N, CA and C atoms as an extended XYZ file, in Angstrom:
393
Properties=species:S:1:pos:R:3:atomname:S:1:resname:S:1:resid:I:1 pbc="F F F"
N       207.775       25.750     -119.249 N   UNK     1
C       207.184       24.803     -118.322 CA  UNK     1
C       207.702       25.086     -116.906 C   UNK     1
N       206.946       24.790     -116.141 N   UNK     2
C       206.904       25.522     -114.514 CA  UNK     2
C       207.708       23.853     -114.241 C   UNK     2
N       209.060       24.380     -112.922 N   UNK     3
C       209.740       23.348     -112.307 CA  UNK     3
C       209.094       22.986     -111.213 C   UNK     3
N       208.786       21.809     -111.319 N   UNK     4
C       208.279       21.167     -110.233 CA  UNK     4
C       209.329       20.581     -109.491 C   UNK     4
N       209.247       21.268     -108.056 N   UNK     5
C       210.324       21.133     -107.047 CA  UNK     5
C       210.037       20.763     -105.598 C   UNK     5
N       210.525       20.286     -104.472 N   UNK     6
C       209.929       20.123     -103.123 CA  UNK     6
C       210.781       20.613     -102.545 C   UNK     6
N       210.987       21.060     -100.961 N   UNK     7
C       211.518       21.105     -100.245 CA  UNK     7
C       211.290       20.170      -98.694 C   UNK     7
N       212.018       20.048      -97.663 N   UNK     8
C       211.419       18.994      -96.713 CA  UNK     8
C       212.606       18.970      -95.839 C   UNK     8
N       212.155       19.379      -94.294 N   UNK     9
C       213.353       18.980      -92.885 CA  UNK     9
C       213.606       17.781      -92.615 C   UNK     9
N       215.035       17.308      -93.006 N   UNK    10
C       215.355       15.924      -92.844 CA  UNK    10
C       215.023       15.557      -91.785 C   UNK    10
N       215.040       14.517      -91.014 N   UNK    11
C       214.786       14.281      -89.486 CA  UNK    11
C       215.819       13.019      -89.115 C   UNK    11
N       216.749       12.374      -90.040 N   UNK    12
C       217.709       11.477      -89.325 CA  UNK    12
C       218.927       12.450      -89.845 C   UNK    12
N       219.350       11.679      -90.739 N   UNK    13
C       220.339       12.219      -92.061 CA  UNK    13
C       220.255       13.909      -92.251 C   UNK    13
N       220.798       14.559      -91.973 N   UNK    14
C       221.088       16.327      -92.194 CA  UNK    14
C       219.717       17.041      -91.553 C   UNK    14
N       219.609       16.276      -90.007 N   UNK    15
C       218.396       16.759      -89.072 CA  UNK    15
C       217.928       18.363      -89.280 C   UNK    15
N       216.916       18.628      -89.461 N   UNK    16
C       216.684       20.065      -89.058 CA  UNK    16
C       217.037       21.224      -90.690 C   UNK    16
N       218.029       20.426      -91.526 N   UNK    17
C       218.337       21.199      -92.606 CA  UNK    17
C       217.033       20.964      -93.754 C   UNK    17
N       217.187       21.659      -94.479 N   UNK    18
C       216.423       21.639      -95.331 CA  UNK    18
C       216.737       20.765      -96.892 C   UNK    18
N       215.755       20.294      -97.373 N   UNK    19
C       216.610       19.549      -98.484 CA  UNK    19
C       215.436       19.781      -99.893 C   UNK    19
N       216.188       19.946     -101.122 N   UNK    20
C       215.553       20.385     -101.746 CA  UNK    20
C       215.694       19.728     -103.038 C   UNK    20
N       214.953       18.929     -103.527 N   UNK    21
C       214.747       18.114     -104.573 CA  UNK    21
C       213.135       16.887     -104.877 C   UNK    21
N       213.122       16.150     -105.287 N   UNK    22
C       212.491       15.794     -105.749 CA  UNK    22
C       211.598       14.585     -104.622 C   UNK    22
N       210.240       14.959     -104.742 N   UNK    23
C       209.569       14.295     -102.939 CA  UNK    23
C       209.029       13.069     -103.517 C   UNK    23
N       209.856       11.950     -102.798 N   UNK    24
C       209.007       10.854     -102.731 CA  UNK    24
C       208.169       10.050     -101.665 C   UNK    24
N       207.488        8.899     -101.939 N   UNK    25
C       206.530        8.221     -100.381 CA  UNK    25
C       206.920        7.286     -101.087 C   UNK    25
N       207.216        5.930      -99.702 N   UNK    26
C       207.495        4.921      -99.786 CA  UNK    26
C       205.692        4.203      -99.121 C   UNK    26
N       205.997        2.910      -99.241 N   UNK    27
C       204.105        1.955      -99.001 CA  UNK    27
C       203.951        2.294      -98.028 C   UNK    27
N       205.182        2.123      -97.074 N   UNK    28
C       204.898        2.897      -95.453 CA  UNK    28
C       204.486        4.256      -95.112 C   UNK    28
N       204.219        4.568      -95.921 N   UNK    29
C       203.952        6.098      -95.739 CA  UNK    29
C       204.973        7.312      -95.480 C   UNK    29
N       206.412        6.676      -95.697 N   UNK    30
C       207.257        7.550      -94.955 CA  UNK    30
C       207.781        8.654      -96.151 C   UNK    30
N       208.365        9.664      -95.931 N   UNK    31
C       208.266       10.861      -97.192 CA  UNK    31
C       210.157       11.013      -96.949 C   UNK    31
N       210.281       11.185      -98.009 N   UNK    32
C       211.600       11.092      -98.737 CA  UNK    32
C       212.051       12.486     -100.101 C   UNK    32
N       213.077       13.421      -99.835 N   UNK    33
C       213.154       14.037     -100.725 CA  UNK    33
C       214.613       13.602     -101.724 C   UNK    33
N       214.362       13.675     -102.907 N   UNK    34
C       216.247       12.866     -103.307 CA  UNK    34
C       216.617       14.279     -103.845 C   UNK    34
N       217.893       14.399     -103.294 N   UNK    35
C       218.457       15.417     -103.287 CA  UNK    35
C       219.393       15.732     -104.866 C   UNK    35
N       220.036       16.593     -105.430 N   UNK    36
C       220.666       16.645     -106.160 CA  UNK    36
C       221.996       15.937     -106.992 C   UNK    36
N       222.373       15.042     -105.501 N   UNK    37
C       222.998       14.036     -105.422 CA  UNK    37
C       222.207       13.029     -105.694 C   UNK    37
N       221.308       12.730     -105.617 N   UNK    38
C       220.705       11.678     -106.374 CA  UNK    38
C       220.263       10.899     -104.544 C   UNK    38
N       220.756       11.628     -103.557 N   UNK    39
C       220.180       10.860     -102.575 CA  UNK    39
C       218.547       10.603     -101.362 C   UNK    39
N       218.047        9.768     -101.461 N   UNK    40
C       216.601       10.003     -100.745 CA  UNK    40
C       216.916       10.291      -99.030 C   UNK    40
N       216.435       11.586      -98.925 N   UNK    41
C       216.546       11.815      -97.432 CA  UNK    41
C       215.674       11.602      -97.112 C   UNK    41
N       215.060       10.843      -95.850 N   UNK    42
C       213.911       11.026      -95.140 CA  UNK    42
C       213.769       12.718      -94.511 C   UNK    42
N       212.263       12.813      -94.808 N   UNK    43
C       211.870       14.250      -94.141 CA  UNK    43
C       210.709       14.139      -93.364 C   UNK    43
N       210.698       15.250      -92.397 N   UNK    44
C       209.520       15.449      -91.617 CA  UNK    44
C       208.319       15.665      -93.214 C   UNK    44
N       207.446       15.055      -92.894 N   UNK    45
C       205.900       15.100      -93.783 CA  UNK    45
C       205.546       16.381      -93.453 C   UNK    45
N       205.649       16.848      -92.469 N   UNK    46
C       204.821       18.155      -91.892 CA  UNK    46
C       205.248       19.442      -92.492 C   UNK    46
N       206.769       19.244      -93.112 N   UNK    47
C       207.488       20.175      -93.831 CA  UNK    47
C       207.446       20.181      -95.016 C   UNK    47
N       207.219       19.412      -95.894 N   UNK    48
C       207.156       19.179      -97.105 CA  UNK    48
C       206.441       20.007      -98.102 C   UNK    48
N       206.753       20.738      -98.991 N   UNK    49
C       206.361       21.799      -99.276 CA  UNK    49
C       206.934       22.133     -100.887 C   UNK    49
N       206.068       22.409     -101.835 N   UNK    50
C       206.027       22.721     -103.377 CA  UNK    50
C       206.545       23.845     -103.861 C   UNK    50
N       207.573       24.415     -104.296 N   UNK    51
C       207.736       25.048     -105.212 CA  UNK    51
C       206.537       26.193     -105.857 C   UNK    51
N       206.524       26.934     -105.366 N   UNK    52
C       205.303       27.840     -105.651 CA  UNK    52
C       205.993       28.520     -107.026 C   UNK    52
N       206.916       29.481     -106.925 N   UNK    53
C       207.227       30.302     -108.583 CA  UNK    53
C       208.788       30.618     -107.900 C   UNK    53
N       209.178       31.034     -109.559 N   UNK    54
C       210.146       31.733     -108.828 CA  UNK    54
C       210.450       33.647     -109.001 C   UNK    54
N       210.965       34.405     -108.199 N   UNK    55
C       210.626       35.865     -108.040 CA  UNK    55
C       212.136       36.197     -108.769 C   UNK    55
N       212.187       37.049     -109.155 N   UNK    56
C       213.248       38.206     -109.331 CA  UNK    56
C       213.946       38.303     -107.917 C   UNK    56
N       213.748       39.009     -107.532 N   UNK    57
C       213.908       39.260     -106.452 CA  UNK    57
C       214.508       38.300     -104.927 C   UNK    57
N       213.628       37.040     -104.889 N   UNK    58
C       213.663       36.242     -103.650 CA  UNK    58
C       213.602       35.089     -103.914 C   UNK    58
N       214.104       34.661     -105.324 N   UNK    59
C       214.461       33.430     -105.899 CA  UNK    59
C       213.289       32.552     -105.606 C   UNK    59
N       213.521       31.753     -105.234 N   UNK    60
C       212.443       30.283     -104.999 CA  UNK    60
C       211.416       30.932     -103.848 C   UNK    60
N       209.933       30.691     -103.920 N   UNK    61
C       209.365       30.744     -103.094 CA  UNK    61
C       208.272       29.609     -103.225 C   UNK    61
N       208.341       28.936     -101.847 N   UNK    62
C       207.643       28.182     -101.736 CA  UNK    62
C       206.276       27.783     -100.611 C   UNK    62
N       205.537       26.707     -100.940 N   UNK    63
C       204.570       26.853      -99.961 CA  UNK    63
C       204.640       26.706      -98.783 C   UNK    63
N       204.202       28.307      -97.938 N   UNK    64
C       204.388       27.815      -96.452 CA  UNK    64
C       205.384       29.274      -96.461 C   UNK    64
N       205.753       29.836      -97.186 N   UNK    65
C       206.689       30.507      -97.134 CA  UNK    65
C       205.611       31.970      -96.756 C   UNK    65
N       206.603       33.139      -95.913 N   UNK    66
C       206.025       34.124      -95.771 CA  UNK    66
C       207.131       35.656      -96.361 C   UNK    66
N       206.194       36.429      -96.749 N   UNK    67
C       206.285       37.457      -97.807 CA  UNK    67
C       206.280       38.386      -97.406 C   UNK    67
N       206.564       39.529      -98.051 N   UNK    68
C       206.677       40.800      -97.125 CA  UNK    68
C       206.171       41.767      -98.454 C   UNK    68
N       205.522       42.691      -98.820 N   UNK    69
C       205.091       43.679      -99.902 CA  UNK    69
C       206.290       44.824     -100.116 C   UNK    69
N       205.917       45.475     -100.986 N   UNK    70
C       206.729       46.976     -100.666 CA  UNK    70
C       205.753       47.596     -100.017 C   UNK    70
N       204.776       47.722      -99.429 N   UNK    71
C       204.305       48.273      -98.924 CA  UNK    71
C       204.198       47.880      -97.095 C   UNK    71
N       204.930       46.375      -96.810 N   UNK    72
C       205.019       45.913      -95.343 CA  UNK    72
C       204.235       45.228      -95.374 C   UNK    72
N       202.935       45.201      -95.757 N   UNK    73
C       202.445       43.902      -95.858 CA  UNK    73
C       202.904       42.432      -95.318 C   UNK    73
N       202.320       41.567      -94.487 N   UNK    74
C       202.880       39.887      -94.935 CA  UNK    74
C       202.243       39.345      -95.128 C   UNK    74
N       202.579       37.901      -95.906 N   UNK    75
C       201.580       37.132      -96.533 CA  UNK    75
C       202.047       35.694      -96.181 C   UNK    75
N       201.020       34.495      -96.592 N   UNK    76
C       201.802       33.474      -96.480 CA  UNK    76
C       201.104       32.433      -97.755 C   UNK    76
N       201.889       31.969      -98.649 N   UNK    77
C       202.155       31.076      -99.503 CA  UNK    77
C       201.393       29.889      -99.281 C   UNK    77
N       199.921       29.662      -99.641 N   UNK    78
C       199.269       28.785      -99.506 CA  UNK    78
C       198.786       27.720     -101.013 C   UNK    78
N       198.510       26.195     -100.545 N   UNK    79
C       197.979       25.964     -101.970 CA  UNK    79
C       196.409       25.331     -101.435 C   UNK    79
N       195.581       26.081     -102.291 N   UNK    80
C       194.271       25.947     -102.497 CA  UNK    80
C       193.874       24.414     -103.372 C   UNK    80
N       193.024       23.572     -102.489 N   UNK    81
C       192.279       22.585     -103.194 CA  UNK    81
C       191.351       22.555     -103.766 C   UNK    81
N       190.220       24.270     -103.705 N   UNK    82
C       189.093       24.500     -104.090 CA  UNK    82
C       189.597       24.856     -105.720 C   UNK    82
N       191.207       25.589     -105.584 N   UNK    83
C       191.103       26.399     -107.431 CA  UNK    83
C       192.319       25.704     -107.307 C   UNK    83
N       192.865       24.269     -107.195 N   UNK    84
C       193.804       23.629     -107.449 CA  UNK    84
C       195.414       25.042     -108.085 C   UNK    84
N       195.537       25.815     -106.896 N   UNK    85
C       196.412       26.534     -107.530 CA  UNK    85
C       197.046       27.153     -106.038 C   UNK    85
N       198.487       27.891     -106.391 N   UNK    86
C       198.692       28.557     -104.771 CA  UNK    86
C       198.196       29.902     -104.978 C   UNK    86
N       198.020       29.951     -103.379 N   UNK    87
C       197.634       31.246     -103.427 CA  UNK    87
C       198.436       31.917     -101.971 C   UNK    87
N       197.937       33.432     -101.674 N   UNK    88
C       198.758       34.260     -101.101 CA  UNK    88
C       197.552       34.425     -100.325 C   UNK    88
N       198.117       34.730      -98.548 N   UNK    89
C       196.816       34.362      -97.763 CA  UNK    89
C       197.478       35.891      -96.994 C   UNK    89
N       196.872       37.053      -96.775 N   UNK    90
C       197.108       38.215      -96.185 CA  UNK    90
C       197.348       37.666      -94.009 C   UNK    90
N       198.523       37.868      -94.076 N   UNK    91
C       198.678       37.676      -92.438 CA  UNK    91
C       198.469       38.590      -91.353 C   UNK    91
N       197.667       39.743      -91.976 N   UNK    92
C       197.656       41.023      -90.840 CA  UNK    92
C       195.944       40.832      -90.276 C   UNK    92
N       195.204       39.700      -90.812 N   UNK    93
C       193.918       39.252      -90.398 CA  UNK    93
C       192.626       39.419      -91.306 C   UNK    93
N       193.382       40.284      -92.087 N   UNK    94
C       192.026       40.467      -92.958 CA  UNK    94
C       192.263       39.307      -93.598 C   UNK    94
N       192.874       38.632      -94.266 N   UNK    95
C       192.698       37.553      -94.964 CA  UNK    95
C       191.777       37.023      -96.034 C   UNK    95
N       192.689       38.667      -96.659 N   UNK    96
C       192.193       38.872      -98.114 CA  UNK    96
C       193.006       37.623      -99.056 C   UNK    96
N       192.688       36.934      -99.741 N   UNK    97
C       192.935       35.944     -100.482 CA  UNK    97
C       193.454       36.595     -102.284 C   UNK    97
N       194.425       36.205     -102.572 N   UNK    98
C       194.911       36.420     -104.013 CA  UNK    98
C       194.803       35.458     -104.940 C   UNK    98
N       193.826       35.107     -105.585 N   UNK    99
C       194.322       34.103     -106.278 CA  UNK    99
C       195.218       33.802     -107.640 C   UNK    99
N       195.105       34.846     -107.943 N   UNK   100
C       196.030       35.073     -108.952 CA  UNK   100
C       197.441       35.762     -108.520 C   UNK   100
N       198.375       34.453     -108.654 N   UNK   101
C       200.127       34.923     -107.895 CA  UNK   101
C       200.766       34.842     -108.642 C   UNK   101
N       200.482       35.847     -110.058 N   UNK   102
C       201.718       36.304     -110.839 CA  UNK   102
C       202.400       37.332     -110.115 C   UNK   102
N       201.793       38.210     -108.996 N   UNK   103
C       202.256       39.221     -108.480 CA  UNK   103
C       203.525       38.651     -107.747 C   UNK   103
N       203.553       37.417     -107.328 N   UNK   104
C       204.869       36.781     -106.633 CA  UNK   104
C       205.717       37.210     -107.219 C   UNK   104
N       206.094       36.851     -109.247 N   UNK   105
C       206.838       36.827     -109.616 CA  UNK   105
C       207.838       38.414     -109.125 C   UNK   105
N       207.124       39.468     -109.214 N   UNK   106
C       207.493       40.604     -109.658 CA  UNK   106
C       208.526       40.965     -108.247 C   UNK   106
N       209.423       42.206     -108.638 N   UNK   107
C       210.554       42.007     -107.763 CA  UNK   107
C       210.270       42.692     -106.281 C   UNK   107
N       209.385       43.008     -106.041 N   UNK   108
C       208.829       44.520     -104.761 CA  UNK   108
C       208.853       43.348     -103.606 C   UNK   108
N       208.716       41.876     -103.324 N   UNK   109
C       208.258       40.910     -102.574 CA  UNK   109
C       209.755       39.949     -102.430 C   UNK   109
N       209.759       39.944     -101.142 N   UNK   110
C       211.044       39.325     -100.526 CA  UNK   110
C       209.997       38.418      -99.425 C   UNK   110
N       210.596       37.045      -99.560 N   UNK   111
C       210.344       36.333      -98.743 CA  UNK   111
C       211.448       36.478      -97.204 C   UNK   111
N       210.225       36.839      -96.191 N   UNK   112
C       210.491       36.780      -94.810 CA  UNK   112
C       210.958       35.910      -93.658 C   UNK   112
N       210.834       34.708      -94.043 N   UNK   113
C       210.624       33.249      -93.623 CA  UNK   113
C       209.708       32.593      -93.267 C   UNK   113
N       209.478       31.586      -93.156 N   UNK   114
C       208.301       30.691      -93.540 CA  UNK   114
C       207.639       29.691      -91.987 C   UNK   114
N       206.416       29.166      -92.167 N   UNK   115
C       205.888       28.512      -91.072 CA  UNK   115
C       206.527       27.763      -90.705 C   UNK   115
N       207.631       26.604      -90.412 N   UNK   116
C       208.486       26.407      -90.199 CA  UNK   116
C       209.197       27.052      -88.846 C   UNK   116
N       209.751       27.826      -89.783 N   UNK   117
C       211.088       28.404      -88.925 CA  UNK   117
C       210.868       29.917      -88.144 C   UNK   117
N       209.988       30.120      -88.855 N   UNK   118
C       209.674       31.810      -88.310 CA  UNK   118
C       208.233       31.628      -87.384 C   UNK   118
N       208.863       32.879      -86.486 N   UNK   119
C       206.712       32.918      -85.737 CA  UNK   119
C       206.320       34.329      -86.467 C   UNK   119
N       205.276       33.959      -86.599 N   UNK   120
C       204.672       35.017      -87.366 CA  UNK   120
C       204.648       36.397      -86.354 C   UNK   120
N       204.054       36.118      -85.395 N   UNK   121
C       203.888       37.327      -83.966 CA  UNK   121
C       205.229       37.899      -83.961 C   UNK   121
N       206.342       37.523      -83.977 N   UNK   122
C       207.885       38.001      -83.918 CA  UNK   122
C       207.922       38.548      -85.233 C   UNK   122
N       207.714       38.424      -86.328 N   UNK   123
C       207.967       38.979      -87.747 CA  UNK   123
C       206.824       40.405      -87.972 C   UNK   123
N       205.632       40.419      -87.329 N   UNK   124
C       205.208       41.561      -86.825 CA  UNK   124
C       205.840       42.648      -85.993 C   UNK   124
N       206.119       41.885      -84.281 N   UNK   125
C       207.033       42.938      -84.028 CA  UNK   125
C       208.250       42.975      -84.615 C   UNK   125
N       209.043       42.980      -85.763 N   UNK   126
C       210.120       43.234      -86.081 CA  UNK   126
C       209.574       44.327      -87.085 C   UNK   126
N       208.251       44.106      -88.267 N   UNK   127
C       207.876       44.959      -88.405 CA  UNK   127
C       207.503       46.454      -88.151 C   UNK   127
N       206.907       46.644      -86.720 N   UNK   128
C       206.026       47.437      -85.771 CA  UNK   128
C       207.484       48.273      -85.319 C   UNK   128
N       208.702       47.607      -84.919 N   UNK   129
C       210.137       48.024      -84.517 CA  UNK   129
C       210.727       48.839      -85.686 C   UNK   129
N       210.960       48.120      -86.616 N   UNK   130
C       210.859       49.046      -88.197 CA  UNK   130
C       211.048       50.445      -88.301 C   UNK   130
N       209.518       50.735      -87.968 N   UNK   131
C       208.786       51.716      -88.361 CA  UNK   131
C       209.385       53.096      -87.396 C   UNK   131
């Protein structure tokens, strides 16, 4: 059975960090992750983000998160409402769509960092520098 997990940027309590456990909403609408400690952090909503699989390789990857191929490739960790499933969205523009992300599991794919925290345009040129 697949772990259902969240992640989410606190915004009072451990500002800016990331917290990773179980996402709740209160009537107010406000979003809450309880942490391993058993505690509910408030989080930015905008961050809040599912547990996609986990890799060999790059441990937890989740939605929102961006990927890198063995081949250089990047991708970014999307979840689809049309095939209720995540999928892998190609970031070099073609935006060729995967829907089938057993390929996550496998070890060739290291997560790069994610919408969040990374700009995508900078993770290109670090790419393009690379080479």
């Amino acid at each position: 059975m697949r772990e259902i997990r969240f992640r989410g940027k606190g915004i009072s309590a451990r500002k800016g960090e990331w917290i990773y456990g179980f996402f709740k909403r209160n009537r107010l609408g406000d979003c809450y992750i309880e942490d391993e400690d058993g505690l509910a952090i408030a989080v930015d909503p905008e961050t809040v983000s599912q547990l996609a699989c986990i890799s060999a390789k790059s441990g937890e990857i989740y939605e929102g998160d961006y990927l890198e191929d063995d081949e250089g490739d990047v991708w970014e960790v999307v979840y689809s409402q049309s095939f209720n499933a995540f999928q892998t969205v190609d970031m070099s523009g073609a935006m060729t769509i995967y829907i089938d992300s057993d390929w996550l599991i496998n070890s060739y794919v290291s997560v790069i960092g994610n919408r969040w925290d990374s700009d995508i345009e900078d993770l290109f040129k670090k790419e393009e520098e690379d080479e």
